[in-house]
Coordinates of C-alpha atoms and ligand atoms in Angstrom, one line a residue:
M658 CA -0.3 -0.2 0.2
E659 CA 1.3 4.1 -0.1
K660 CA 2.6 5.9 1.7
I661 CA -0.4 7.9 2.9
N662 CA 0.8 11.8 4.2
A663 CA -0.8 14.1 5.5
V664 CA -1.1 17.6 3.9
I665 CA -3.0 20.6 4.6
T666 CA -5.8 21.4 2.0
G667 CA -7.3 25.2 3.1
I668 CA -7.0 27.5 5.6
G669 CA -9.8 30.0 7.5
G670 CA -9.0 32.5 9.8
Y671 CA -10.6 35.0 12.5
V672 CA -10.2 37.9 13.9
P673 CA -12.4 40.4 16.2
D674 CA -13.1 43.7 14.6
Y675 CA -11.9 46.1 17.6
V676 CA -7.9 46.6 17.2
L677 CA -6.5 47.7 20.3
N678 CA -4.4 49.7 19.4
N679 CA -0.7 51.2 21.5
Q680 CA -1.8 54.2 22.2
E681 CA -4.9 53.3 24.2
L682 CA -2.8 50.6 26.0
S683 CA -1.1 53.5 27.5
R684 CA -4.4 55.4 28.4
M685 CA -4.6 52.4 30.5
V686 CA -1.4 51.6 32.3
D687 CA 1.5 52.9 32.8
T688 CA 3.7 51.8 28.8
N689 CA 4.4 53.7 25.3
D690 CA 4.5 52.3 22.2
E691 CA 8.2 52.7 21.9
W692 CA 9.0 50.6 24.5
I693 CA 6.2 48.2 23.6
M694 CA 7.4 48.0 20.1
T695 CA 11.6 48.1 20.8
R696 CA 10.8 45.7 23.6
V697 CA 8.2 43.2 22.2
G698 CA 7.6 44.5 18.5
I699 CA 3.9 45.2 19.3
K700 CA 1.8 47.3 17.9
E701 CA -1.4 46.8 17.7
R702 CA -4.0 43.8 18.4
R703 CA -7.8 42.8 17.9
I704 CA -9.7 41.9 21.0
L705 CA -13.0 40.2 21.2
T706 CA -14.8 42.5 23.0
E707 CA -18.8 40.8 22.4
E708 CA -19.9 39.9 26.0
G709 CA -20.9 36.7 26.3
I710 CA -19.1 34.8 23.1
G711 CA -15.8 32.9 23.7
T712 CA -13.3 31.3 21.4
S713 CA -16.0 28.9 20.0
Y714 CA -17.7 31.3 18.4
M715 CA -14.4 33.1 16.7
A716 CA -13.2 29.3 16.7
R717 CA -16.4 28.5 14.1
K718 CA -16.0 31.8 12.0
A719 CA -12.6 30.1 10.8
A720 CA -14.1 27.2 10.5
K721 CA -17.1 28.5 8.2
Q722 CA -14.8 30.5 6.2
L723 CA -12.7 27.9 5.3
L724 CA -15.6 24.9 4.9
K725 CA -16.5 27.8 2.1
K726 CA -13.5 28.4 0.8
T727 CA -12.4 24.6 0.0
G728 CA -15.8 23.8 -0.8
V729 CA -15.4 20.6 1.2
D730 CA -18.8 18.7 2.5
P731 CA -19.1 19.5 5.7
D732 CA -20.8 15.7 6.0
T733 CA -17.4 14.5 5.4
I734 CA -15.4 15.4 7.9
D735 CA -14.1 13.1 10.4
A736 CA -13.0 14.9 13.4
I737 CA -12.9 18.7 14.7
I738 CA -9.7 19.5 17.5
V739 CA -9.2 22.6 19.1
A740 CA -5.8 23.6 19.9
T741 CA -6.7 25.9 23.2
S742 CA -5.8 27.5 26.1
T743 CA -8.9 29.7 26.8
A744 CA -11.4 27.6 26.5
D745 CA -15.6 28.8 26.7
Y746 CA -15.8 26.5 29.7
K747 CA -14.5 24.3 32.0
F748 CA -16.1 21.7 30.4
P749 CA -17.8 19.9 27.2
S750 CA -14.6 20.3 25.1
T751 CA -14.6 24.0 22.7
A752 CA -14.0 21.4 19.8
S753 CA -18.0 20.1 19.9
I754 CA -19.0 23.0 20.3
V755 CA -18.1 24.2 17.2
L756 CA -19.1 21.0 15.6
G757 CA -22.7 21.8 17.0
K758 CA -22.8 24.8 15.8
L759 CA -21.1 23.8 12.4
G760 CA -24.0 21.2 12.3
L761 CA -21.1 18.2 10.6
K762 CA -23.1 15.0 11.6
N763 CA -20.1 12.7 10.7
A764 CA -17.7 14.2 13.1
F765 CA -16.3 13.8 16.7
A766 CA -14.5 16.6 18.2
F767 CA -11.8 17.2 20.8
D768 CA -9.5 19.4 22.5
M769 CA -6.0 19.8 22.7
W770 CA -3.7 22.0 25.3
S771 CA -0.9 23.2 24.6
A772 CA -1.3 26.6 25.3
C773 CA 1.1 28.2 22.6
C774 CA 2.7 25.1 20.9
G775 CA -1.0 23.8 20.3
F776 CA -1.7 24.6 16.8
I777 CA 1.8 22.4 16.3
Y778 CA 1.5 19.9 18.0
T779 CA -2.5 19.5 17.8
L780 CA -1.1 19.4 13.2
D781 CA 1.0 16.4 14.3
T782 CA -1.8 14.2 15.9
A783 CA -4.2 14.8 13.2
A784 CA -1.6 13.9 10.6
S785 CA -0.9 10.7 11.9
M786 CA -4.3 10.0 12.2
I787 CA -4.6 10.9 8.7
Q788 CA -1.7 8.0 7.9
S789 CA -3.2 5.7 9.9
G790 CA -5.8 5.5 7.0
R791 CA -8.1 5.2 9.5
Y792 CA -9.2 9.6 8.9
K793 CA -9.5 11.2 5.5
K794 CA -10.9 14.9 6.6
I795 CA -9.8 16.8 9.9
I796 CA -10.1 20.2 10.7
V797 CA -7.2 21.3 12.9
I798 CA -7.7 25.2 14.6
G799 CA -5.2 27.0 16.5
A800 CA -7.7 29.7 18.7
D801 CA -7.1 32.0 21.9
K802 CA -8.9 34.5 23.5
M803 CA -6.4 35.8 25.4
S804 CA -7.8 39.2 26.3
S805 CA -10.9 36.8 28.9
V806 CA -7.3 35.6 30.8
V807 CA -5.3 39.4 30.6
D808 CA -4.4 41.7 34.0
Y809 CA -5.3 45.0 32.2
T810 CA -3.8 46.7 35.1
D811 CA -0.7 44.7 34.5
R812 CA 1.7 46.7 32.8
S813 CA 4.7 43.6 32.1
T814 CA 1.6 41.3 30.2
C815 CA -1.0 43.5 28.9
A816 CA -0.1 44.3 26.1
L817 CA 1.9 40.8 24.6
F818 CA -1.5 39.4 24.0
G819 CA -4.4 39.7 21.1
D820 CA -7.5 37.2 20.5
G821 CA -7.7 35.0 16.6
A822 CA -8.6 31.7 15.5
A823 CA -7.3 30.6 12.4
A824 CA -8.6 26.6 11.6
V825 CA -7.0 23.9 8.1
L826 CA -8.5 21.5 6.7
V827 CA -6.1 18.0 6.8
E828 CA -6.4 15.3 4.4
G829 CA -4.4 12.5 2.7
T830 CA -2.8 12.3 -0.1
T831 CA 0.4 9.8 -1.9
E832 CA 1.8 13.3 -3.3
D833 CA 5.5 14.4 -1.9
V834 CA 4.0 16.2 0.3
G835 CA 2.2 17.5 4.8
L836 CA 4.0 16.6 7.4
K837 CA 7.5 15.1 6.7
D838 CA 8.9 15.2 10.0
S839 CA 8.5 17.2 14.0
Y840 CA 10.3 17.6 17.4
F841 CA 8.9 18.1 19.9
R842 CA 9.6 18.5 23.9
S843 CA 7.9 19.2 26.9
D844 CA 10.4 20.4 30.0
G845 CA 7.8 20.6 32.8
H846 CA 9.8 22.4 34.9
G847 CA 8.2 26.0 33.8
L848 CA 5.2 25.5 35.4
P849 CA 6.3 29.0 38.1
F850 CA 7.2 31.6 35.5
L851 CA 4.0 31.3 32.8
H852 CA 0.6 30.4 34.6
L853 CA -2.7 30.6 34.8
K854 CA -3.2 30.1 39.4
A855 CA -6.5 29.8 40.1
G856 CA -10.0 28.3 38.6
G857 CA -8.2 24.7 38.1
S858 CA -8.3 21.4 40.3
V859 CA -5.4 22.9 42.5
C860 CA -6.8 26.2 42.7
P861 CA -10.9 26.7 42.0
A862 CA -12.6 29.8 41.7
S863 CA -13.8 31.4 45.6
H864 CA -13.9 35.1 46.6
F865 CA -10.1 34.4 47.4
T866 CA -8.9 34.1 43.8
V867 CA -10.8 36.8 42.6
D868 CA -10.1 39.2 45.1
H869 CA -6.4 38.3 44.5
R870 CA -6.6 38.3 40.7
L871 CA -5.4 34.8 40.2
H872 CA -7.4 34.2 37.4
Y873 CA -5.5 36.2 34.7
L874 CA -2.2 34.9 33.5
Y875 CA 0.8 34.9 35.3
Q876 CA 4.5 35.5 33.8
E877 CA 8.0 36.4 34.8
G878 CA 8.9 37.5 31.2
R879 CA 12.2 37.4 31.4
T880 CA 13.1 33.7 32.5
V881 CA 10.5 32.9 29.0
F882 CA 12.4 34.7 26.5
R883 CA 15.8 32.5 27.4
Y884 CA 14.2 30.1 27.5
A885 CA 11.8 30.6 24.5
V886 CA 15.1 32.0 22.5
T887 CA 16.9 29.0 22.9
S888 CA 14.4 25.7 22.8
M889 CA 12.7 27.4 19.0
S890 CA 16.2 28.1 18.4
N891 CA 17.5 24.6 18.9
D892 CA 14.6 22.9 17.2
C893 CA 14.6 24.7 14.4
A894 CA 18.1 24.3 13.9
L895 CA 17.9 19.9 14.5
I896 CA 15.0 19.9 12.5
A897 CA 16.4 21.3 9.8
E898 CA 19.4 19.3 9.9
R899 CA 18.3 16.3 10.8
N900 CA 15.8 17.1 6.8
G901 CA 19.0 18.3 4.9
L902 CA 17.0 22.0 5.0
N903 CA 19.2 25.2 5.1
K904 CA 18.6 29.0 3.9
D905 CA 18.6 28.6 -0.1
N906 CA 15.8 25.5 0.3
I907 CA 13.3 26.7 3.3
R908 CA 11.1 29.3 1.9
F909 CA 9.1 30.2 5.4
V910 CA 9.9 29.3 8.8
V911 CA 7.0 30.9 10.4
P912 CA 7.4 31.1 14.4
H913 CA 4.9 31.6 17.3
Q914 CA 4.6 34.9 17.4
A915 CA 5.6 36.1 21.1
N916 CA 8.5 38.3 20.8
I917 CA 9.8 40.2 17.9
R918 CA 13.1 39.4 19.2
I919 CA 12.5 35.8 19.9
I920 CA 11.6 35.5 16.1
E921 CA 14.8 37.4 15.7
A922 CA 17.4 35.2 17.6
V923 CA 15.5 31.9 15.4
A924 CA 16.6 33.2 12.4
K925 CA 19.8 34.6 13.1
R926 CA 20.3 31.2 13.5
L927 CA 19.7 29.7 10.7
E928 CA 20.9 32.4 9.0
L929 CA 17.5 33.2 7.7
P930 CA 16.8 37.2 6.6
M931 CA 13.7 38.2 7.9
E932 CA 11.8 38.3 4.1
Q933 CA 11.7 34.6 4.5
V934 CA 10.1 34.7 8.1
M935 CA 5.9 35.5 8.6
V936 CA 5.2 37.7 10.9
N937 CA 1.9 39.0 11.8
I938 CA 3.1 39.9 16.0
E939 CA 2.8 43.9 14.8
H940 CA -0.8 43.2 14.1
F941 CA -1.8 40.8 16.0
G942 CA 0.5 40.2 18.8
N943 CA 0.3 36.5 20.8
T944 CA -3.0 34.6 20.1
S945 CA -1.6 32.3 21.5
A946 CA -2.4 28.8 19.6
A947 CA -3.9 30.9 16.8
T948 CA -0.7 32.8 16.1
I949 CA 1.3 30.0 13.4
P950 CA -2.7 29.6 11.8
L951 CA -2.8 33.2 11.4
A952 CA 0.2 33.9 9.5
L953 CA -0.8 30.9 7.4
W954 CA -4.2 32.7 6.6
E955 CA -2.2 35.7 5.6
N956 CA 0.6 35.1 3.6
E957 CA -1.5 32.0 1.6
S958 CA -1.3 33.7 -1.7
K959 CA 2.2 33.5 -0.9
L960 CA 3.3 29.9 -0.7
K961 CA 3.7 27.2 -3.7
K962 CA 3.5 23.9 -4.0
G963 CA 6.2 22.0 -2.6
D964 CA 7.8 25.5 -0.6
N965 CA 9.6 23.8 2.3
L966 CA 8.3 24.9 5.8
I967 CA 9.4 25.2 9.7
F968 CA 7.0 25.8 12.7
T969 CA 8.4 26.3 16.1
A970 CA 7.3 27.4 19.6
F971 CA 6.8 27.7 22.6
G972 CA 4.8 28.5 25.7
A973 CA 3.4 27.6 28.8
G974 CA 5.4 23.8 30.3
F975 CA 7.3 24.9 28.4
V976 CA 6.1 22.7 26.0
H977 CA 8.5 24.0 23.0
G978 CA 9.6 21.9 19.4
A979 CA 9.9 22.2 15.4
S980 CA 8.0 20.6 12.6
Y981 CA 9.0 20.3 8.6
Y982 CA 6.2 21.0 6.6
K983 CA 6.0 20.7 2.7
W984 CA 2.9 22.6 1.1
G985 CA 1.2 21.4 -0.4
Y986 CA -1.0 23.7 -3.1
D987 CA -0.7 26.9 -4.5
G988 CA -1.8 29.2 -2.8
S989 CA -2.3 32.2 -5.1
T990 CA -5.0 30.1 -6.6
V991 CA -7.2 30.5 -4.0
E992 CA -10.4 33.0 -3.5
Q993 CA -10.5 34.3 -0.4
G994 CA -13.5 33.6 0.8
Ligands
LIG343 O1 3.7 32.9 24.4 C1 4.3 32.3 25.9 C2 5.6 32.1 25.5 N1 6.0 34.0 25.7 C3 7.0 34.5 25.3 O2 7.3 33.8 24.7 C4 7.3 36.1 26.9 C5 8.6 36.1 26.6 N2 9.3 37.0 27.3 C6 9.4 38.6 26.0 O3 8.6 38.3 25.4 C7 9.3 39.7 27.2 O4 10.7 39.0 28.5 C8 8.8 40.7 27.9 C9 7.5 41.6 26.5 C10 7.7 39.8 28.5 C11 9.2 42.1 28.7 O5 10.6 42.3 27.7 P1 11.9 42.0 29.2 O6 12.7 43.0 28.3 O7 12.4 41.1 29.1 O8 11.2 42.7 30.1 P2 11.3 42.9 31.9 O9 10.4 42.2 32.1 O10 12.9 42.3 32.1 O11 11.0 44.3 32.6 C12 12.1 45.5 31.8 C13 12.2 46.5 32.4 C14 11.0 46.6 33.5 O12 11.9 47.7 34.5 P3 13.1 48.2 35.5 O13 11.9 46.9 36.8 O14 13.8 47.9 34.7 O15 13.2 50.0 35.9 C15 10.2 46.6 34.2 O16 8.7 46.2 34.4 O17 10.5 47.4 31.9 C16 9.9 47.4 32.3 N3 8.0 46.8 32.1 C17 7.7 48.3 30.8 N4 8.1 49.4 30.2 C18 7.1 49.7 29.6 C19 7.8 45.7 31.8 N5 6.3 46.4 30.9 C20 6.6 47.3 30.9 C21 5.5 47.8 29.5 N6 5.1 49.1 29.5 N7 4.8 47.9 29.0

């Protein structure tokens, strides 16, 4: 039997309309555009401001656009997997809500919870499911409403994050394209440096947790920065070396978008000019599991069949890794939905 490769055959995306720029942030906390631009590289981020809607709203919008753009029959979808750290509810899964809203009849759904590595870990999981031959079409969504866990009185974190979602369709092919290789590692020592203290089983919600503002993301930025640079650079170098990739045959590195200085360090390690690096941090900020698929969504028209891409991410846990992906279609021919 011929080997089945798992390939992305379409992308949809969604970001909320509301733009929170650095000027507005500097009226909320003691910060300024110059600090945020030089230290992080973010000008503005999108925020889902409407009350009563969460991550599934954005995920559904992205998946709807994906279905429209690809023209795929929704009844042929086998599964939806949502990568998120900001699920609508503790349970049920956000993916099950998206599935219900899309009206899929022959699919099952589950979430994967791997912080900023959510998309690359989920894509790899979906690829294995496709390669097994048991599933034909899987929707993978990276979606996060980071504004729901950001403390807008804390200047050290509130400038960093935004909201958004993007969805890809993963299918089988016998052509030599798709996910080729991944190197993933998790270093469980990351807990003290990046976490959300309350609301889980260790520290359930209470008056105390609310009074002490424990339902917001906590980060020791400098430590996370150091680990992120080292891990993402090493992971990319390893995946490049074992697949014979270099600056001449890599079309794009698509890094998680947490800090422009981290992204530049990764590019430097691979000796890549910034034109070969997808960057959307300036206008979307860190959308956690959504950064990489959103970058693909925005740059779809630049991608050609056979392009070599490296995806890389780092996040809470610490989780990190890199994947080698060979793009499967000419993006310039796709009608944008
Ligand atoms: O996606 C998940 C993974 N996350 C990441 O990869 C994030 C990694 N970390 C970072 O990107 C950076 O560490 C930050 C952007 C979070 C912070 O940048 P930094 O260069 O590491 O700054 P710092 O935390 O060392 O703070 C330097 C100074 C401090 O002032 P003092 O103590 O030197 O007087 C901060 O209080 O900058 C101050 N500062 C700010 N100033 C103006 C911190 N936040 C701000 C702010 N505006 N928003």
